PDB file of C-alpha atoms in Angstrom:
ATOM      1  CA  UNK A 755       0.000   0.000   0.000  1.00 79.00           C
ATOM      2  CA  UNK A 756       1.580   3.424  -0.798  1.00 79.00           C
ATOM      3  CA  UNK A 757       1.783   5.759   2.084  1.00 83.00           C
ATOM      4  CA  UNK A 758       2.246   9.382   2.243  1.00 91.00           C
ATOM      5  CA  UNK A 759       3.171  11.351   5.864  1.00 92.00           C
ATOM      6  CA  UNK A 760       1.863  15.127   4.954  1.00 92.00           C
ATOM      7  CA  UNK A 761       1.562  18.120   6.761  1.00 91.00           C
ATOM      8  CA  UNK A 762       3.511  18.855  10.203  1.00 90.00           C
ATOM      9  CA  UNK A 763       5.387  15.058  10.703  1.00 91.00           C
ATOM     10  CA  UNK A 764       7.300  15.893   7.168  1.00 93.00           C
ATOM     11  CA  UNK A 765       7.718  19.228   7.505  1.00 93.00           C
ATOM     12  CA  UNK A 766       9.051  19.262  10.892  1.00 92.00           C
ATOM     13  CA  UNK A 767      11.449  16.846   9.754  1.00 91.00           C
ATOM     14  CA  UNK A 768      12.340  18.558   6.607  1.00 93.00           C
ATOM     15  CA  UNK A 769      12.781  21.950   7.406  1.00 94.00           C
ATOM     16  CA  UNK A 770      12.386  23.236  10.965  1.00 93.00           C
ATOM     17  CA  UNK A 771      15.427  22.759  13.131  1.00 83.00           C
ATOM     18  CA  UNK A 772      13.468  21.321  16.340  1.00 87.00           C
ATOM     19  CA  UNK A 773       9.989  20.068  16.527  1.00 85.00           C
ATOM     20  CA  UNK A 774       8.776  22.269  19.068  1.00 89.00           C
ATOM     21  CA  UNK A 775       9.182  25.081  16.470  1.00 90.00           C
ATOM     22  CA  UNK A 776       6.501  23.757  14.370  1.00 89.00           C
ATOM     23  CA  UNK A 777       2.788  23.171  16.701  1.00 85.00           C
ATOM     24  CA  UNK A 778       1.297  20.132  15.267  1.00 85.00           C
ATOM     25  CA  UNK A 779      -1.660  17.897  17.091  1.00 86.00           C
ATOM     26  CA  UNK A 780      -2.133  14.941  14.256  1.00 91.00           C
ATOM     27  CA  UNK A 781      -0.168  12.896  12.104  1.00 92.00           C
ATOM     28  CA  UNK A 782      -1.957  13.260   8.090  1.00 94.00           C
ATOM     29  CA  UNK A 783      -1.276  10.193   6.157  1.00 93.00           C
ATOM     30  CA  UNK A 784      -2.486   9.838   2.671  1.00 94.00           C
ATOM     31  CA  UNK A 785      -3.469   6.621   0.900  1.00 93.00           C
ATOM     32  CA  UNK A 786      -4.590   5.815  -3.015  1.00 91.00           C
ATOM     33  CA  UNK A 787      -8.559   5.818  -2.789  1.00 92.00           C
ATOM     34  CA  UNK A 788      -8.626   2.554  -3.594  1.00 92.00           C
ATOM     35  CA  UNK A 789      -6.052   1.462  -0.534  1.00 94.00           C
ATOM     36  CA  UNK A 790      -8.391   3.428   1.548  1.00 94.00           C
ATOM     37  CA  UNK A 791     -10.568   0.495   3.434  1.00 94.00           C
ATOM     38  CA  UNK A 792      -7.670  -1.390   3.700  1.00 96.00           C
ATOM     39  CA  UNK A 793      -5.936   1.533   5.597  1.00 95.00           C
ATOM     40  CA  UNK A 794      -9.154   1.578   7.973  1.00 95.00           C
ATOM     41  CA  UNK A 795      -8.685  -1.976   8.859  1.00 95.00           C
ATOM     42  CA  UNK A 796      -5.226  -1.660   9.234  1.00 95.00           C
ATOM     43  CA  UNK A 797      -5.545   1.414  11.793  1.00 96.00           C
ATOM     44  CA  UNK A 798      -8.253  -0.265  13.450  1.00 96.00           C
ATOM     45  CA  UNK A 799      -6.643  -3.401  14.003  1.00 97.00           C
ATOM     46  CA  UNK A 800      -3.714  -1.444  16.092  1.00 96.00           C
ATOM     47  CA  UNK A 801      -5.985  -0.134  18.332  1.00 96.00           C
ATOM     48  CA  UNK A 802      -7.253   3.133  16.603  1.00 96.00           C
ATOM     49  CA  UNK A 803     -10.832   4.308  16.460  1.00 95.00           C
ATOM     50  CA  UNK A 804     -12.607   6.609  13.937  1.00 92.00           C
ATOM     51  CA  UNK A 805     -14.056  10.001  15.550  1.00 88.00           C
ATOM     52  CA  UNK A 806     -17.250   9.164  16.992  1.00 80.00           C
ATOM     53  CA  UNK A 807     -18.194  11.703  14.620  1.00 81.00           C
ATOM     54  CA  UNK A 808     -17.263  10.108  11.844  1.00 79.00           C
ATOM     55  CA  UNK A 809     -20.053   8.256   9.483  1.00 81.00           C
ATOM     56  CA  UNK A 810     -19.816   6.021   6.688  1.00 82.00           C
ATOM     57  CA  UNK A 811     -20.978   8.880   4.417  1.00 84.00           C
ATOM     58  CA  UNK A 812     -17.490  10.717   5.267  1.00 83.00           C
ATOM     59  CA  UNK A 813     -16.186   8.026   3.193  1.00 85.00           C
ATOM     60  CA  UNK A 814     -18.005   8.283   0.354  1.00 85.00           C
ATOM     61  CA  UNK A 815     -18.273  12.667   0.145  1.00 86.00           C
ATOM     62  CA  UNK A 816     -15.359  13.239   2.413  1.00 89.00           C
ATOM     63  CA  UNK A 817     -11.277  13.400   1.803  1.00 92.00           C
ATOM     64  CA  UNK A 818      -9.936  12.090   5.029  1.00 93.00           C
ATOM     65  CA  UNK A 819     -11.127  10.847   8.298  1.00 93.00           C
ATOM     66  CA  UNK A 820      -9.829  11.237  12.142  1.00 93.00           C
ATOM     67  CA  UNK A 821      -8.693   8.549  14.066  1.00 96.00           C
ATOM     68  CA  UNK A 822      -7.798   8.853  17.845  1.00 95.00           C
ATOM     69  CA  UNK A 823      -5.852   6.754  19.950  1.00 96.00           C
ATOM     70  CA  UNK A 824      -6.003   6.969  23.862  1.00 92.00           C
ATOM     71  CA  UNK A 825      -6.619  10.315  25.206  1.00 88.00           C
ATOM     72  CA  UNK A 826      -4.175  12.143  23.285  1.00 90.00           C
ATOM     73  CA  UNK A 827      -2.862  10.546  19.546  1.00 94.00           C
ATOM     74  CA  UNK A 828      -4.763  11.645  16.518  1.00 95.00           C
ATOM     75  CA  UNK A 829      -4.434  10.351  12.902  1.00 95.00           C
ATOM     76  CA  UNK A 830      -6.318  11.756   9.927  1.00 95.00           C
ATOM     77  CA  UNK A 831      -6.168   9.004   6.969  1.00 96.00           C
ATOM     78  CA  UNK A 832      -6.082  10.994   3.636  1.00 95.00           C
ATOM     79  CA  UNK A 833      -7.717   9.129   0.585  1.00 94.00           C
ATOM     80  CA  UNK A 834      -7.526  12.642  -1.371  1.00 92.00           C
ATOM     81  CA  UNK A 835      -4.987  15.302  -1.693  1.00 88.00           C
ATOM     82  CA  UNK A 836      -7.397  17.526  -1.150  1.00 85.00           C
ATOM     83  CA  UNK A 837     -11.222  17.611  -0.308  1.00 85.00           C
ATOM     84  CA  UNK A 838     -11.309  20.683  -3.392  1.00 81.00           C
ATOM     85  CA  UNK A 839     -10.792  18.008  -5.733  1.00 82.00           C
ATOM     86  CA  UNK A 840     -11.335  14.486  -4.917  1.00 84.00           C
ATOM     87  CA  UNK A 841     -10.601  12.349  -8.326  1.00 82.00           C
ATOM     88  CA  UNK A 842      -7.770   9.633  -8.590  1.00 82.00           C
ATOM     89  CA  UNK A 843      -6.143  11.890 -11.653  1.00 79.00           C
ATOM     90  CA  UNK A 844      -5.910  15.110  -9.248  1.00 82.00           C
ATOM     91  CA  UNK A 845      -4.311  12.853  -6.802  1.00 84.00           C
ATOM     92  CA  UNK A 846      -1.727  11.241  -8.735  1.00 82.00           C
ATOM     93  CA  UNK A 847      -0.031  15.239  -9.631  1.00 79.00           C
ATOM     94  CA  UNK A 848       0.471  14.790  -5.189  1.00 81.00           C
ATOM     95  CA  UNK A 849       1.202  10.902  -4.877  1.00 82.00           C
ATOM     96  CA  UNK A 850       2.801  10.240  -7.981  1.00 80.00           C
ATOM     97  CA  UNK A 851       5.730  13.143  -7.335  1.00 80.00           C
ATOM     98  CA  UNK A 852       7.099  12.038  -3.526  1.00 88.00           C
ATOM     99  CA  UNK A 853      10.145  11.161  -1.834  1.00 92.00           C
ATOM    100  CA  UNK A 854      11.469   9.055   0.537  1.00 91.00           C
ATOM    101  CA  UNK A 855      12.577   9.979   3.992  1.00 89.00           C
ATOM    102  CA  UNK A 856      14.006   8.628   7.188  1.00 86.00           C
ATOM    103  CA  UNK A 857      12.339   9.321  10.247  1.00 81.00           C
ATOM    104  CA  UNK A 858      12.971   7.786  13.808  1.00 78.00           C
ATOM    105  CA  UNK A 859      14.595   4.920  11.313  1.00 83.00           C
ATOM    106  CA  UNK A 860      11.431   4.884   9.476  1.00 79.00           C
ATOM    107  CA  UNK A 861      11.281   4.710   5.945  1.00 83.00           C
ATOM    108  CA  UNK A 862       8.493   6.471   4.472  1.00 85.00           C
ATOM    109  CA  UNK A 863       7.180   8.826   1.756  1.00 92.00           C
ATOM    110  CA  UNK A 864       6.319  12.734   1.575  1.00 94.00           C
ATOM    111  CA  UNK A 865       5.753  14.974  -1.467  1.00 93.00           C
ATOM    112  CA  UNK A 866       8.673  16.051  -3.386  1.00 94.00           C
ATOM    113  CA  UNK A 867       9.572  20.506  -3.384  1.00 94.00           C
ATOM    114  CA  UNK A 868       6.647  21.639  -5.709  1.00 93.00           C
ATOM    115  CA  UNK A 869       3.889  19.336  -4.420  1.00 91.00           C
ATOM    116  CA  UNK A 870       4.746  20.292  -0.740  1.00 92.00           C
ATOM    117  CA  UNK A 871       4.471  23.864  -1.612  1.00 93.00           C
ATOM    118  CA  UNK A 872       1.238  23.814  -3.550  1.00 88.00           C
ATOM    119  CA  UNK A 873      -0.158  21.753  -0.549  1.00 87.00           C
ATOM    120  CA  UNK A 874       0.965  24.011   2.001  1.00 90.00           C
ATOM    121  CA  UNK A 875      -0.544  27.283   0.035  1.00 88.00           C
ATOM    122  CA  UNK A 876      -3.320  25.616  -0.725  1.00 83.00           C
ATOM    123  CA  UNK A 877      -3.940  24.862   2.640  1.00 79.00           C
ATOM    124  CA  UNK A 878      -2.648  28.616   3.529  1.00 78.00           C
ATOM    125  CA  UNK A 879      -5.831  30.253   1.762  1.00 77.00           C
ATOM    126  CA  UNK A 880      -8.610  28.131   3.137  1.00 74.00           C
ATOM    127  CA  UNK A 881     -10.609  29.133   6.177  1.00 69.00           C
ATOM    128  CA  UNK A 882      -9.684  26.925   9.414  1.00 72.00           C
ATOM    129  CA  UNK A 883     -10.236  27.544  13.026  1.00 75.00           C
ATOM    130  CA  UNK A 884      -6.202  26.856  12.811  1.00 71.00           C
ATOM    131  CA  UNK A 885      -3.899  29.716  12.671  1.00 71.00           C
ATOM    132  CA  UNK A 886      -2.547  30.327   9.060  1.00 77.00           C
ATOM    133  CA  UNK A 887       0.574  32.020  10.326  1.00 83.00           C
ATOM    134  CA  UNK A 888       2.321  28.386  10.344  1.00 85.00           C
ATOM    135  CA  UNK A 889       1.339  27.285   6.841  1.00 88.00           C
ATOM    136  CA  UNK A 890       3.097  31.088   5.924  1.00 90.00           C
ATOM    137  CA  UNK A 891       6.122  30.002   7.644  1.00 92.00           C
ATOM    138  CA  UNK A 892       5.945  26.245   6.236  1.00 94.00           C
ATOM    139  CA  UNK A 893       5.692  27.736   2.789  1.00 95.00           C
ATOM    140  CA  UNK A 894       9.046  30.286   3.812  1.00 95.00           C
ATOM    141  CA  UNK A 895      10.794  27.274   4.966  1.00 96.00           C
ATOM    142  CA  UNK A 896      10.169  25.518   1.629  1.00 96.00           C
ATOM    143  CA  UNK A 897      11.193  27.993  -0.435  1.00 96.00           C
ATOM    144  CA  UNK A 898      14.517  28.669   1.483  1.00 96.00           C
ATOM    145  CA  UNK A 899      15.368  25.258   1.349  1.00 95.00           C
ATOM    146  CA  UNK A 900      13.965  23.943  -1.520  1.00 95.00           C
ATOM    147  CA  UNK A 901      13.168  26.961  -3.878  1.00 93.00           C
ATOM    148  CA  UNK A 902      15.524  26.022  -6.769  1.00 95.00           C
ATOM    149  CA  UNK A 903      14.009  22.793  -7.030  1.00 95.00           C
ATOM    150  CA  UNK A 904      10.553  24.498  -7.589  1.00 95.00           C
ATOM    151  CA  UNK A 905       9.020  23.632 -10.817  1.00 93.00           C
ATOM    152  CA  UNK A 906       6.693  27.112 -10.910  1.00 92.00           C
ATOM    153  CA  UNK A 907       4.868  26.557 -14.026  1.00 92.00           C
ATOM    154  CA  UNK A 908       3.360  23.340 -12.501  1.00 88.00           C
ATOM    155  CA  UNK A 909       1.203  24.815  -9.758  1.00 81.00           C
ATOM    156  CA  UNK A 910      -0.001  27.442 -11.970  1.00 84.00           C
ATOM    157  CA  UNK A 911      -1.238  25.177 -14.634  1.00 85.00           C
ATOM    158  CA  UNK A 912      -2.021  22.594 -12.002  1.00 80.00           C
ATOM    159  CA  UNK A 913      -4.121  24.157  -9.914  1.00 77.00           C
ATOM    160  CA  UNK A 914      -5.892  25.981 -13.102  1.00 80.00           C
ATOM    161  CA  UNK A 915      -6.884  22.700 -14.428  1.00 77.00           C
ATOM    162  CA  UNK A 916      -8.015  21.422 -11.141  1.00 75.00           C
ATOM    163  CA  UNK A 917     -10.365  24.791 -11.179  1.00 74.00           C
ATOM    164  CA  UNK A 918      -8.499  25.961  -7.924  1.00 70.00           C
TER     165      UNK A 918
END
Protein backbone atom coordinates (compact mmCIF):
# COMPACT_ATOMS: atom_id res chain seq x y z
CA UNK A 1 0.00 0.00 0.00
CA UNK A 2 1.58 3.42 -0.80
CA UNK A 3 1.78 5.76 2.08
CA UNK A 4 2.25 9.38 2.24
CA UNK A 5 3.17 11.35 5.86
CA UNK A 6 1.86 15.13 4.95
CA UNK A 7 1.56 18.12 6.76
CA UNK A 8 3.51 18.85 10.20
CA UNK A 9 5.39 15.06 10.70
CA UNK A 10 7.30 15.89 7.17
CA UNK A 11 7.72 19.23 7.50
CA UNK A 12 9.05 19.26 10.89
CA UNK A 13 11.45 16.85 9.75
CA UNK A 14 12.34 18.56 6.61
CA UNK A 15 12.78 21.95 7.41
CA UNK A 16 12.39 23.24 10.96
CA UNK A 17 15.43 22.76 13.13
CA UNK A 18 13.47 21.32 16.34
CA UNK A 19 9.99 20.07 16.53
CA UNK A 20 8.78 22.27 19.07
CA UNK A 21 9.18 25.08 16.47
CA UNK A 22 6.50 23.76 14.37
CA UNK A 23 2.79 23.17 16.70
CA UNK A 24 1.30 20.13 15.27
CA UNK A 25 -1.66 17.90 17.09
CA UNK A 26 -2.13 14.94 14.26
CA UNK A 27 -0.17 12.90 12.10
CA UNK A 28 -1.96 13.26 8.09
CA UNK A 29 -1.28 10.19 6.16
CA UNK A 30 -2.49 9.84 2.67
CA UNK A 31 -3.47 6.62 0.90
CA UNK A 32 -4.59 5.81 -3.01
CA UNK A 33 -8.56 5.82 -2.79
CA UNK A 34 -8.63 2.55 -3.59
CA UNK A 35 -6.05 1.46 -0.53
CA UNK A 36 -8.39 3.43 1.55
CA UNK A 37 -10.57 0.49 3.43
CA UNK A 38 -7.67 -1.39 3.70
CA UNK A 39 -5.94 1.53 5.60
CA UNK A 40 -9.15 1.58 7.97
CA UNK A 41 -8.69 -1.98 8.86
CA UNK A 42 -5.23 -1.66 9.23
CA UNK A 43 -5.54 1.41 11.79
CA UNK A 44 -8.25 -0.27 13.45
CA UNK A 45 -6.64 -3.40 14.00
CA UNK A 46 -3.71 -1.44 16.09
CA UNK A 47 -5.98 -0.13 18.33
CA UNK A 48 -7.25 3.13 16.60
CA UNK A 49 -10.83 4.31 16.46
CA UNK A 50 -12.61 6.61 13.94
CA UNK A 51 -14.06 10.00 15.55
CA UNK A 52 -17.25 9.16 16.99
CA UNK A 53 -18.19 11.70 14.62
CA UNK A 54 -17.26 10.11 11.84
CA UNK A 55 -20.05 8.26 9.48
CA UNK A 56 -19.82 6.02 6.69
CA UNK A 57 -20.98 8.88 4.42
CA UNK A 58 -17.49 10.72 5.27
CA UNK A 59 -16.19 8.03 3.19
CA UNK A 60 -18.00 8.28 0.35
CA UNK A 61 -18.27 12.67 0.14
CA UNK A 62 -15.36 13.24 2.41
CA UNK A 63 -11.28 13.40 1.80
CA UNK A 64 -9.94 12.09 5.03
CA UNK A 65 -11.13 10.85 8.30
CA UNK A 66 -9.83 11.24 12.14
CA UNK A 67 -8.69 8.55 14.07
CA UNK A 68 -7.80 8.85 17.85
CA UNK A 69 -5.85 6.75 19.95
CA UNK A 70 -6.00 6.97 23.86
CA UNK A 71 -6.62 10.32 25.21
CA UNK A 72 -4.17 12.14 23.28
CA UNK A 73 -2.86 10.55 19.55
CA UNK A 74 -4.76 11.65 16.52
CA UNK A 75 -4.43 10.35 12.90
CA UNK A 76 -6.32 11.76 9.93
CA UNK A 77 -6.17 9.00 6.97
CA UNK A 78 -6.08 10.99 3.64
CA UNK A 79 -7.72 9.13 0.58
CA UNK A 80 -7.53 12.64 -1.37
CA UNK A 81 -4.99 15.30 -1.69
CA UNK A 82 -7.40 17.53 -1.15
CA UNK A 83 -11.22 17.61 -0.31
CA UNK A 84 -11.31 20.68 -3.39
CA UNK A 85 -10.79 18.01 -5.73
CA UNK A 86 -11.34 14.49 -4.92
CA UNK A 87 -10.60 12.35 -8.33
CA UNK A 88 -7.77 9.63 -8.59
CA UNK A 89 -6.14 11.89 -11.65
CA UNK A 90 -5.91 15.11 -9.25
CA UNK A 91 -4.31 12.85 -6.80
CA UNK A 92 -1.73 11.24 -8.73
CA UNK A 93 -0.03 15.24 -9.63
CA UNK A 94 0.47 14.79 -5.19
CA UNK A 95 1.20 10.90 -4.88
CA UNK A 96 2.80 10.24 -7.98
CA UNK A 97 5.73 13.14 -7.34
CA UNK A 98 7.10 12.04 -3.53
CA UNK A 99 10.15 11.16 -1.83
CA UNK A 100 11.47 9.06 0.54
CA UNK A 101 12.58 9.98 3.99
CA UNK A 102 14.01 8.63 7.19
CA UNK A 103 12.34 9.32 10.25
CA UNK A 104 12.97 7.79 13.81
CA UNK A 105 14.59 4.92 11.31
CA UNK A 106 11.43 4.88 9.48
CA UNK A 107 11.28 4.71 5.95
CA UNK A 108 8.49 6.47 4.47
CA UNK A 109 7.18 8.83 1.76
CA UNK A 110 6.32 12.73 1.57
CA UNK A 111 5.75 14.97 -1.47
CA UNK A 112 8.67 16.05 -3.39
CA UNK A 113 9.57 20.51 -3.38
CA UNK A 114 6.65 21.64 -5.71
CA UNK A 115 3.89 19.34 -4.42
CA UNK A 116 4.75 20.29 -0.74
CA UNK A 117 4.47 23.86 -1.61
CA UNK A 118 1.24 23.81 -3.55
CA UNK A 119 -0.16 21.75 -0.55
CA UNK A 120 0.96 24.01 2.00
CA UNK A 121 -0.54 27.28 0.03
CA UNK A 122 -3.32 25.62 -0.72
CA UNK A 123 -3.94 24.86 2.64
CA UNK A 124 -2.65 28.62 3.53
CA UNK A 125 -5.83 30.25 1.76
CA UNK A 126 -8.61 28.13 3.14
CA UNK A 127 -10.61 29.13 6.18
CA UNK A 128 -9.68 26.93 9.41
CA UNK A 129 -10.24 27.54 13.03
CA UNK A 130 -6.20 26.86 12.81
CA UNK A 131 -3.90 29.72 12.67
CA UNK A 132 -2.55 30.33 9.06
CA UNK A 133 0.57 32.02 10.33
CA UNK A 134 2.32 28.39 10.34
CA UNK A 135 1.34 27.29 6.84
CA UNK A 136 3.10 31.09 5.92
CA UNK A 137 6.12 30.00 7.64
CA UNK A 138 5.94 26.24 6.24
CA UNK A 139 5.69 27.74 2.79
CA UNK A 140 9.05 30.29 3.81
CA UNK A 141 10.79 27.27 4.97
CA UNK A 142 10.17 25.52 1.63
CA UNK A 143 11.19 27.99 -0.43
CA UNK A 144 14.52 28.67 1.48
CA UNK A 145 15.37 25.26 1.35
CA UNK A 146 13.96 23.94 -1.52
CA UNK A 147 13.17 26.96 -3.88
CA UNK A 148 15.52 26.02 -6.77
CA UNK A 149 14.01 22.79 -7.03
CA UNK A 150 10.55 24.50 -7.59
CA UNK A 151 9.02 23.63 -10.82
CA UNK A 152 6.69 27.11 -10.91
CA UNK A 153 4.87 26.56 -14.03
CA UNK A 154 3.36 23.34 -12.50
CA UNK A 155 1.20 24.82 -9.76
CA UNK A 156 0.00 27.44 -11.97
CA UNK A 157 -1.24 25.18 -14.63
CA UNK A 158 -2.02 22.59 -12.00
CA UNK A 159 -4.12 24.16 -9.91
CA UNK A 160 -5.89 25.98 -13.10
CA UNK A 161 -6.88 22.70 -14.43
CA UNK A 162 -8.02 21.42 -11.14
CA UNK A 163 -10.37 24.79 -11.18
CA UNK A 164 -8.50 25.96 -7.92
Amino acid sequence: MDLMLVKGMPLVHLYYEHHALRPMADVDLIVREGDRDRAIRFLQDKGWKRNSLATDDDLKYRHAIQFIKGEKLELDLHWHAMPECCHADYDNLFLSRSRQVEMEGLQAHTFEPTAFLMHTVIHWVRWTEDPHIRWIADAMLILRREGEKIDWHRPVREASNAGL
